[in-house]
mmCIF file of C-alpha atoms in Angstrom:
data_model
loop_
_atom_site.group_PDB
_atom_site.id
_atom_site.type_symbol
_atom_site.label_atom_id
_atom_site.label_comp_id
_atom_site.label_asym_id
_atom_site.label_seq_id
_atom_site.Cartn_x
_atom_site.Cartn_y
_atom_site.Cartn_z
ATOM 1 C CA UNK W 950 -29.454 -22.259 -28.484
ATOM 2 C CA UNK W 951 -31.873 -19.849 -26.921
ATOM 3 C CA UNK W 952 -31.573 -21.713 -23.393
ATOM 4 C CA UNK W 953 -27.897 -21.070 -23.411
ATOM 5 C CA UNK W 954 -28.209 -17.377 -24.516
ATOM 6 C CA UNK W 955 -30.483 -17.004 -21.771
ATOM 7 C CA UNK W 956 -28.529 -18.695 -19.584
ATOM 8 C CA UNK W 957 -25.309 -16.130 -20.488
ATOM 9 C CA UNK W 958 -27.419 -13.210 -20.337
ATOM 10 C CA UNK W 959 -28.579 -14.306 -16.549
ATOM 11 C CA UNK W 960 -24.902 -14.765 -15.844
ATOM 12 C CA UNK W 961 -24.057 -11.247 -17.140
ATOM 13 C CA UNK W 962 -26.985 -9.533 -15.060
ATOM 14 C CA UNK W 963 -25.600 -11.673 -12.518
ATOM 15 C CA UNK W 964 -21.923 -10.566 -12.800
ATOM 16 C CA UNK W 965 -22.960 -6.959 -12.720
ATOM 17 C CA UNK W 966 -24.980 -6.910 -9.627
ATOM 18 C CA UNK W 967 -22.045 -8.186 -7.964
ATOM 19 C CA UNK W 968 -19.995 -5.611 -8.983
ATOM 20 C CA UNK W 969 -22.024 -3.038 -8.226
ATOM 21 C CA UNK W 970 -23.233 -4.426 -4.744
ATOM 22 C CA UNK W 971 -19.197 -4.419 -3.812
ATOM 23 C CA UNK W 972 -18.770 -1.740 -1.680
ATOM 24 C CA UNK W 973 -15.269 -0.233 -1.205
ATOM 25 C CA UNK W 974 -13.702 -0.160 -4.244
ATOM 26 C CA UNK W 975 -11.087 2.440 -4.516
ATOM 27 C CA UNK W 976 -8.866 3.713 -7.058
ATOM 28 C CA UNK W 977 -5.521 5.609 -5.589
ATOM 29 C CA UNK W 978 -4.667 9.114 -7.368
ATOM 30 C CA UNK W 979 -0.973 8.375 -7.788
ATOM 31 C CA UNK W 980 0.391 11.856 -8.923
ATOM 32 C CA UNK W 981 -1.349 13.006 -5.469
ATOM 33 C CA UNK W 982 -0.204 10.080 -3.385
ATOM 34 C CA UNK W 983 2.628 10.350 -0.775
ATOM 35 C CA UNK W 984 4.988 7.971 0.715
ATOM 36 C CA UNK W 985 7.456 9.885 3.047
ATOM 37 C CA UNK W 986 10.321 8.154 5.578
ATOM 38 C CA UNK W 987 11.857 9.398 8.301
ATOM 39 C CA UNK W 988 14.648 8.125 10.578
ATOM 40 C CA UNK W 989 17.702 9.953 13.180
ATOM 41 C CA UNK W 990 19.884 8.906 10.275
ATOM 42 C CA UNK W 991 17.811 9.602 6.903
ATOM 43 C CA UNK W 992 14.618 11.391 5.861
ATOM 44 C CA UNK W 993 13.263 11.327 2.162
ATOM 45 C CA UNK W 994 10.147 9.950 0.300
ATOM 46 C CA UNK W 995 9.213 7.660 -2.434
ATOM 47 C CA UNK W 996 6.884 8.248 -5.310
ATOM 48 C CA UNK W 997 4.692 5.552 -8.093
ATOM 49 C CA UNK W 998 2.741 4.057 -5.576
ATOM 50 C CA UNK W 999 0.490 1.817 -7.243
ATOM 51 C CA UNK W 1000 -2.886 0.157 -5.485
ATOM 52 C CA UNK W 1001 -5.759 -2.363 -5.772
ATOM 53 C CA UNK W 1002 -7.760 -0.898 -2.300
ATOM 54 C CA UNK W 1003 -10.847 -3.212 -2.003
ATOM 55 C CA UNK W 1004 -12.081 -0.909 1.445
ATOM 56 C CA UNK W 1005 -15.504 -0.645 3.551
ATOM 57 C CA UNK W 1006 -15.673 0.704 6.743
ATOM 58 C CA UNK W 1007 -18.635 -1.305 7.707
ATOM 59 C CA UNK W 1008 -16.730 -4.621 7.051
ATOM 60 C CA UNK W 1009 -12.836 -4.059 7.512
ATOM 61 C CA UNK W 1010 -12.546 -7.746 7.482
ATOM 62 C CA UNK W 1011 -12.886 -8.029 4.285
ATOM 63 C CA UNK W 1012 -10.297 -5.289 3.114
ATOM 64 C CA UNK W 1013 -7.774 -6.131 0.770
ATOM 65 C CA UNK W 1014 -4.817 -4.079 0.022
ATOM 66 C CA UNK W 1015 -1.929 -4.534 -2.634
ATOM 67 C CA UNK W 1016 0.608 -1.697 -2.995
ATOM 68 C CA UNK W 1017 3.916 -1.463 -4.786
ATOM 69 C CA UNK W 1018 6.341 1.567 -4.998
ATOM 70 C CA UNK W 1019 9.059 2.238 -7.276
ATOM 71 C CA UNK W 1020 12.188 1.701 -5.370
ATOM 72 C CA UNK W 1021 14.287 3.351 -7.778
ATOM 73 C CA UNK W 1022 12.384 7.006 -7.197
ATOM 74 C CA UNK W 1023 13.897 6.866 -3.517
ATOM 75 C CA UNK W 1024 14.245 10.922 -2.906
ATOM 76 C CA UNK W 1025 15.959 12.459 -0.108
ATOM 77 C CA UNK W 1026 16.922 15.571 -1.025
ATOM 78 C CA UNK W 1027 20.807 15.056 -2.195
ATOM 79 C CA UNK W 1028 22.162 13.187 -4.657
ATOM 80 C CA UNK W 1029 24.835 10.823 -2.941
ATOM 81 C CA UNK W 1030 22.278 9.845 -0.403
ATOM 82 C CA UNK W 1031 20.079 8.879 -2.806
ATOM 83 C CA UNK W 1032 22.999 6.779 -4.920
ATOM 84 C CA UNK W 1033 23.149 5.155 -1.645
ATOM 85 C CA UNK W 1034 19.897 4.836 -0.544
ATOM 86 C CA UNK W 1035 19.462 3.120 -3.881
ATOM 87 C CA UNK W 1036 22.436 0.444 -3.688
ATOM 88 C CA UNK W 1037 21.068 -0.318 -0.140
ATOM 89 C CA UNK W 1038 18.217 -1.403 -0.993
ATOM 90 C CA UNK W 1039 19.144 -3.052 -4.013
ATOM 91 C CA UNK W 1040 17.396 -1.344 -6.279
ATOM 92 C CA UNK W 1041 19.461 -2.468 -9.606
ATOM 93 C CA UNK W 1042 17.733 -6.447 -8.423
ATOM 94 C CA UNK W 1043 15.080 -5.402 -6.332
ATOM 95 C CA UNK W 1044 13.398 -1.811 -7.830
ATOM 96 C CA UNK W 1045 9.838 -2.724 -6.062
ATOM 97 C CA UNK W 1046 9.014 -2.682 -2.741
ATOM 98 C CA UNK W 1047 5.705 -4.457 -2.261
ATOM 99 C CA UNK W 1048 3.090 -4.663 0.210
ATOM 100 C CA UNK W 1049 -0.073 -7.347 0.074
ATOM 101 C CA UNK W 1050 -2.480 -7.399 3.376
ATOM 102 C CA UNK W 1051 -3.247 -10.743 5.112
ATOM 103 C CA UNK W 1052 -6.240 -9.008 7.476
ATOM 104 C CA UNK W 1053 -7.443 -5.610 8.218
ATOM 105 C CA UNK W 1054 -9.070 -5.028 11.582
ATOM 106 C CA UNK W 1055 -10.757 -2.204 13.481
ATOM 107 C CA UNK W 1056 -8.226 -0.778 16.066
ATOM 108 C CA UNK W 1057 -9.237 1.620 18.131
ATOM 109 C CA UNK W 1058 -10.300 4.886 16.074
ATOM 110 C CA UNK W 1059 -8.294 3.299 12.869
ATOM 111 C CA UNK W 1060 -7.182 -0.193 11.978
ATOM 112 C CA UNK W 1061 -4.487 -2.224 11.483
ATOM 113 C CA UNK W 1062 -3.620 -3.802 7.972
ATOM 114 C CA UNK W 1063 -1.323 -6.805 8.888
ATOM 115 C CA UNK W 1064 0.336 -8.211 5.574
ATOM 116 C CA UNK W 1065 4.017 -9.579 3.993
ATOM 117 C CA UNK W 1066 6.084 -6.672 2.985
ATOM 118 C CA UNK W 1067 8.820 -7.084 0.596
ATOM 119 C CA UNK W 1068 11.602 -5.245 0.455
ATOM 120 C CA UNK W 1069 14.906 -6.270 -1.397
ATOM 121 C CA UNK W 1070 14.103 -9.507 -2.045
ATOM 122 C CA UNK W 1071 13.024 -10.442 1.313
ATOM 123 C CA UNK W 1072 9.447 -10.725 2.284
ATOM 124 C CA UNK W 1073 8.135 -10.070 6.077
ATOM 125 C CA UNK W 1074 5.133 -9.500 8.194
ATOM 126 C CA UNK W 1075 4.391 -6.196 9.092
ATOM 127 C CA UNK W 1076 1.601 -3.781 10.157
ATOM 128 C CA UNK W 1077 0.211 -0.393 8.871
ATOM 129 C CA UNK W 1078 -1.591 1.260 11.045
ATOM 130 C CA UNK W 1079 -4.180 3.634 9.467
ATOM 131 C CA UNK W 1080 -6.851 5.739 9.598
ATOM 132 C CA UNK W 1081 -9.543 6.303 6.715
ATOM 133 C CA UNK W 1082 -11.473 9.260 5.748
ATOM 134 C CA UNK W 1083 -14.854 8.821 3.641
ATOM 135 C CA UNK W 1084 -16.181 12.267 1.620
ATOM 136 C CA UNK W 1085 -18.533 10.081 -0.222
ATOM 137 C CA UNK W 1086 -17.139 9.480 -3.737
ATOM 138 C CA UNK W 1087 -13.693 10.153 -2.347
ATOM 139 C CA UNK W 1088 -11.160 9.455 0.519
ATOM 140 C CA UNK W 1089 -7.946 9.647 2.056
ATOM 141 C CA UNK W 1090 -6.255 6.937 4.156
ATOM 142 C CA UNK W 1091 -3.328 7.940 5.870
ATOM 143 C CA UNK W 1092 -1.010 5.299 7.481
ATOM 144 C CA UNK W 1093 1.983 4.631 9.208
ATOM 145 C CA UNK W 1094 4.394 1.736 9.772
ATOM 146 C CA UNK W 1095 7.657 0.946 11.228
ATOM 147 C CA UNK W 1096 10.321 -1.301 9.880
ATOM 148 C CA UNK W 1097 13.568 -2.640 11.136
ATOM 149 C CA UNK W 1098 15.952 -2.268 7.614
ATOM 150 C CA UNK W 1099 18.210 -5.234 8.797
ATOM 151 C CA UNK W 1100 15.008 -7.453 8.892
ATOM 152 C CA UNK W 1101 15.591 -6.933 5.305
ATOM 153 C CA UNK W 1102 18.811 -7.284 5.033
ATOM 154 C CA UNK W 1103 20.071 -3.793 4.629
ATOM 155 C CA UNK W 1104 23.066 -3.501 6.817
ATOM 156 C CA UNK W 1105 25.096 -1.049 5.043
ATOM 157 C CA UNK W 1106 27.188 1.402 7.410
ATOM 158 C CA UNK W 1107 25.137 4.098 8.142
ATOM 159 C CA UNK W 1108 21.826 2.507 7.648
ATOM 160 C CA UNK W 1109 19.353 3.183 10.960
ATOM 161 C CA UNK W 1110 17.938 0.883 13.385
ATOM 162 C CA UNK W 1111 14.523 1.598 12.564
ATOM 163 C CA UNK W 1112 12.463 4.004 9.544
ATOM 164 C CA UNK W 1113 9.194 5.714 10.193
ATOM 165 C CA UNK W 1114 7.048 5.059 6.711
ATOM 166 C CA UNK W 1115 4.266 7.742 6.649
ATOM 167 C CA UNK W 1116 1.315 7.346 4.256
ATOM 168 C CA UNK W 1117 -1.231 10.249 2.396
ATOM 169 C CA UNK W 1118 -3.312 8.203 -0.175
ATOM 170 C CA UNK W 1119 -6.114 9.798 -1.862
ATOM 171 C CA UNK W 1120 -8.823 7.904 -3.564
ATOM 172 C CA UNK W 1121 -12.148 7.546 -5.528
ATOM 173 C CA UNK W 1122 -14.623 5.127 -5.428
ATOM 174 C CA UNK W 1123 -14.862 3.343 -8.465
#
């Protein structure tokens, strides 16, 4: 009995370290968060972005990013767009839009989070490009990516070839 408490107490110690040693654990301030879109045909934004950021600088390599957004929040400025906006996408089936990184590398003065996006239902790779800001016990990455809609099958009349996706994310350290 007292081997095997030792033994979980050693595994607890243990299990702490290891969470403490991880460097680059962030936790996204939603309400502060911005997702923003632009196109010749359509500007707006999106808001409840959610995040697991697992982040160091020293080791991009080892980045992991998960993000969803609320489809349904879609925002650009007038009402019938937005009714629109919303049945393009899907959002009644579909009201995430998900993104999950495969690798994050250093590129240039920024890096490059390659990953499957989902949108509507239909899941592709794709690349934000971003750049990350450190103030110690806080942070802001900023990104940007570029997506085709009809690689996602959203071919409505009126949609445009191709949508800007700008990112503001601040974070703490956890």
């Amino acid at each position: 009995m007292k081997k095997m408490k030792l033994i979980a107490m050693a595994l607890a110690i243990t299990s702490l370290f290891a969470f403490t040693l991880v460097e680059g654990n962030w936790r996204v301030k939603s309400d502060q968060a911005e997702v923003k879109f632009t196109s010749k045909k359509i500007n707006g934004s999106f808001s409840g972005l959610k995040a697991s950021i697992l982040f160091d600088e020293r080791n991009p390599e080892e980045a992991k990013i998960s993000a969803t957004i609320d489809a349904t929040s879609i925002a650009t400025g007038f009402f019938l767009k937005n009714m629109h906006a919303k049945d393009a996408l899907g959002t009644d089936n579909y009201p995430t839009i998900k993104f999950e990184s495969t690798t994050v590398t250093k590129n240039g003065n920024g890096y490059a989070a390659r990953g499957n996006l989902t949108l509507k239902g239909v899941t592709r790779p794709e690349v934000i490009y971003f750049t990350f800001k450190n103030e110690g016990g806080q942070g802001v990455f900023k990104g940007e990516m570029k997506v085709v809609p009809r690689d996602f099958g959203i071919d409505r009349n009126g949609t445009p070839d191709r949508v800007t996706v700008q990112l503001t994310v601040p974070v703490n350290k956890i």
